[in-house]
CSV table of C-alpha atoms in Angstrom, one decimal:
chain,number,residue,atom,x,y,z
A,1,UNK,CA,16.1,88.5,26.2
A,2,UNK,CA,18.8,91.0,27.4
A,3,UNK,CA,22.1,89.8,27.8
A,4,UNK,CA,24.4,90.4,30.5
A,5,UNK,CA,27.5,92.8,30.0
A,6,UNK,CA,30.9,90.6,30.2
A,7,UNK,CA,31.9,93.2,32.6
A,8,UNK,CA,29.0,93.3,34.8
A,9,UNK,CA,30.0,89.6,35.9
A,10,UNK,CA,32.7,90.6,37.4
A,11,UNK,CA,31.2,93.2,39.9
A,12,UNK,CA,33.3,93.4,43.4
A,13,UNK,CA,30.9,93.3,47.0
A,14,UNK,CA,31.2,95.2,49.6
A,15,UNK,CA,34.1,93.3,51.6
A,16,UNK,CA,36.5,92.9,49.1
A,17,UNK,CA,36.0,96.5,47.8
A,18,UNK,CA,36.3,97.8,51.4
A,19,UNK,CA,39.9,95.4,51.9
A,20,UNK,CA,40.9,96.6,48.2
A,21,UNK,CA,40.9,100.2,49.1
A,22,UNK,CA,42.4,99.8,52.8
A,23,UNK,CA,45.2,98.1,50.8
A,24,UNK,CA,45.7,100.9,48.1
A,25,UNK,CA,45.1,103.3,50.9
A,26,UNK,CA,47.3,106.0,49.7
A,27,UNK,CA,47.5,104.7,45.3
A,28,UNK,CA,46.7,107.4,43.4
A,29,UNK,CA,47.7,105.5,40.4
A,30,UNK,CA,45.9,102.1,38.2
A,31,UNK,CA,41.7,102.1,38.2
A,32,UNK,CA,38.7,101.1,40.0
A,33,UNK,CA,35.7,99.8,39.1
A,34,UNK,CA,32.2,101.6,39.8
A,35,UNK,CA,31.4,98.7,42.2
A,36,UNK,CA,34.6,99.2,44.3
A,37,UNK,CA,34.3,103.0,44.6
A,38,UNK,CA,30.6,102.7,45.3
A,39,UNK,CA,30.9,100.2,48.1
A,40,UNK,CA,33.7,102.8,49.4
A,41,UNK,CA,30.8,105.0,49.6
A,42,UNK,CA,28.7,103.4,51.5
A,43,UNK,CA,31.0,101.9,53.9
A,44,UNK,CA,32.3,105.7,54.6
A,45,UNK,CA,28.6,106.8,54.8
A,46,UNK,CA,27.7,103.8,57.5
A,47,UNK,CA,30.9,104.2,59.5
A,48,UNK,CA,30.3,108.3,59.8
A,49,UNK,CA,26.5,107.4,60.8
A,50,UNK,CA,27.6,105.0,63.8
A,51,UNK,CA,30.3,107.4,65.0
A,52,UNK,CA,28.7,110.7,64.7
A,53,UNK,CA,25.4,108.9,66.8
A,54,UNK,CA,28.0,107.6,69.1
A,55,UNK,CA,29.2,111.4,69.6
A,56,UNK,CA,25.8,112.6,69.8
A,57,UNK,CA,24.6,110.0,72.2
A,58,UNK,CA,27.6,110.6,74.8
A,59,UNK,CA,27.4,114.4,74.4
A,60,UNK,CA,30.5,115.2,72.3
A,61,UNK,CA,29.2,117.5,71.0
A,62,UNK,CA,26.1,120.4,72.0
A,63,UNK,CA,24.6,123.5,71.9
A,64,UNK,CA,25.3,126.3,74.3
A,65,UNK,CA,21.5,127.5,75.4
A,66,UNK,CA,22.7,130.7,76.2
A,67,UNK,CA,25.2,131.8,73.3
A,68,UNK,CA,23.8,129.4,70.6
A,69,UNK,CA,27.8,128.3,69.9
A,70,UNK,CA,28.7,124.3,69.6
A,71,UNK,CA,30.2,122.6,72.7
A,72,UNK,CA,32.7,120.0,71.8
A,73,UNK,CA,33.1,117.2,74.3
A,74,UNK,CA,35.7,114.7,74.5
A,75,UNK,CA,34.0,112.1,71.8
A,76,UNK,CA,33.7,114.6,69.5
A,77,UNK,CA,37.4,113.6,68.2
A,78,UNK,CA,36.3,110.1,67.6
A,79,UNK,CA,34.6,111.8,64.6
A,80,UNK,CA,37.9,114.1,63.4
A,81,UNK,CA,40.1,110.9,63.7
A,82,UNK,CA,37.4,109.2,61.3
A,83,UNK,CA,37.5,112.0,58.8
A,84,UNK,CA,41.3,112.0,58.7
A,85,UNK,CA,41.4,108.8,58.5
A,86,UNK,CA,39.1,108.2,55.4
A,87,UNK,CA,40.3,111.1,53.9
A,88,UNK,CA,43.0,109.6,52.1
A,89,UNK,CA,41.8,106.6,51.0
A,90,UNK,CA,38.7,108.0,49.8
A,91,UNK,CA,40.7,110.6,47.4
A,92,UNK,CA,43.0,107.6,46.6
A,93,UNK,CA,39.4,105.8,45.2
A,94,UNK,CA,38.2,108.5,43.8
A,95,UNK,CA,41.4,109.3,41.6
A,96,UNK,CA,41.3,105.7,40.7
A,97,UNK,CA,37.7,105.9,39.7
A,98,UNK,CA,38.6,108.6,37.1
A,99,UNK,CA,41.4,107.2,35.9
A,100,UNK,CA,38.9,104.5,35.2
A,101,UNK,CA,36.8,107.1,32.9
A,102,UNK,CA,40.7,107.9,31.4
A,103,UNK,CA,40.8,111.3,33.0
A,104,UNK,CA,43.2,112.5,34.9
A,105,UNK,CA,42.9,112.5,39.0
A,106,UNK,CA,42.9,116.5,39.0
A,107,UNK,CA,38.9,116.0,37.7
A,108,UNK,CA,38.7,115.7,41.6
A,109,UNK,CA,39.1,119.6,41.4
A,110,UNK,CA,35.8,120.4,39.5
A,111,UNK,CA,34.2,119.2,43.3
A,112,UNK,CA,35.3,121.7,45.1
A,113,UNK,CA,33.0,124.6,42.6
A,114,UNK,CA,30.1,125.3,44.3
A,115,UNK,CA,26.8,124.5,42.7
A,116,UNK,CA,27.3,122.0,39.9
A,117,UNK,CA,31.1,120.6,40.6
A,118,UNK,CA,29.9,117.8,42.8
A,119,UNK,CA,27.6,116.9,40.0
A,120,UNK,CA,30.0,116.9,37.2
A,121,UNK,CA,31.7,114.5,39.5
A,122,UNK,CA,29.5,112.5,40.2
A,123,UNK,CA,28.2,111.9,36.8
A,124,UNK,CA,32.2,110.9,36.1
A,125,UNK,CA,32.0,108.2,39.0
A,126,UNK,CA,29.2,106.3,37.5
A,127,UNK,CA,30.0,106.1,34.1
A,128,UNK,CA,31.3,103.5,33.0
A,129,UNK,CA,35.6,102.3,32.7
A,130,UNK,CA,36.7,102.0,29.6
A,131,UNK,CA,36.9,98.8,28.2
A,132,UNK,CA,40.4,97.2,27.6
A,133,UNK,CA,43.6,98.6,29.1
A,134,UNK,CA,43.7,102.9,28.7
A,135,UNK,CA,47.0,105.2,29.7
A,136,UNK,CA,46.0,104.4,33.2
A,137,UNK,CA,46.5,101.1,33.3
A,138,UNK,CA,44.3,97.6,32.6
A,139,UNK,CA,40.6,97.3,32.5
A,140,UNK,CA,40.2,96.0,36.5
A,141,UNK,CA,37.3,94.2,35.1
A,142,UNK,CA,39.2,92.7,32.2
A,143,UNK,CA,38.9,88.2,32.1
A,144,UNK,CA,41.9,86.5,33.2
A,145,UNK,CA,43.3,85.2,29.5
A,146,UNK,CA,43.6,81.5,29.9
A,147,UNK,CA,46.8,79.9,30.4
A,148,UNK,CA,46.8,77.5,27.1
A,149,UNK,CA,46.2,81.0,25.0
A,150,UNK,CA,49.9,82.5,24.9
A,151,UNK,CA,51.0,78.6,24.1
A,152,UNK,CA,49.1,78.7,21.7
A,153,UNK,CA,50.8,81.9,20.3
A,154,UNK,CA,54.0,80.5,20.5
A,155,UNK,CA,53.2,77.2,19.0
A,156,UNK,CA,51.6,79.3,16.3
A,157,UNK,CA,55.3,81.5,16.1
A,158,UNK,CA,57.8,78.2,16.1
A,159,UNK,CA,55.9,76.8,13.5
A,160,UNK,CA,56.0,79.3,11.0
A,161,UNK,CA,59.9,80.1,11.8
């Protein structure tokens, strides 16, 4: 019978990833686990779907018949004001989920070359952290120690002093 990974019990869900980021919404710096920058993901991917049919649907934005060109109507900047304002916190993430891997937030970089950078990148997002604490910062998914375990230590100290 396969066992479950210690650090697959402590996955995050949707809401609380969605809150964590909003509240590091400009912190390049500590980790994030897979489950928070995937739930990022999808929440981006969601929200763009229901705005951009919400510009489509009230005509923000259309094709000229004649000259082939875009029209932009006055919903289409519901969509830029999304973009800018998940930009940010979804580089923030996404630095986070690297530093996770223990590289350094610049592997955001290899995204922008055409072809294969956005698969290099993506393969770094969905391996796995490393486990224990890394030059980033502590394992997010690392137990809580229990309180009685650094008494325990000291006790352990005072008596052989």
């Amino acid at each position: 019978m396969a066992t479950i990974d210690q650090h697959e019990r402590h996955i995050m869900g949707f809401g609380t990833a969605v809150k964590t980021v909003f509240s590091k919404y400009a912190t390049f710096s500590g980790r994030a686990r897979r489950s928070e920058f995937w739930w990022w993901a999808l929440f981006t991917v969601l929200l763009s779907i229901v705005v951009n049919t919400v510009v489509l649907a009230t005509g923000g934005i259309s094709v000229d018949p004649q000259t082939m060109l875009p029209v932009y109507g006055p919903t289409y900047g519901l969509s830029i004001i999304l973009s800018l304002a998940l930009l940010l916190p979804s580089l923030a993430v996404t630095v986070r989920r690297l530093h996770d891997t223990d590289r350094s937030g610049l592997w955001w970089f290899i995204g922008l070359v055409p072809f294969v950078g956005w698969i290099v990148l993506l393969v770094f997002t969905v391996q796995a952290g490393t486990p224990g604490a890394n030059r980033f910062g502590r394992d997010p998914k690392a137990a809580v120690a229990p309180d009685t375990a650094p008494t325990a230590a000291a006790g352990t100290e005072s008596a052989q002093a």
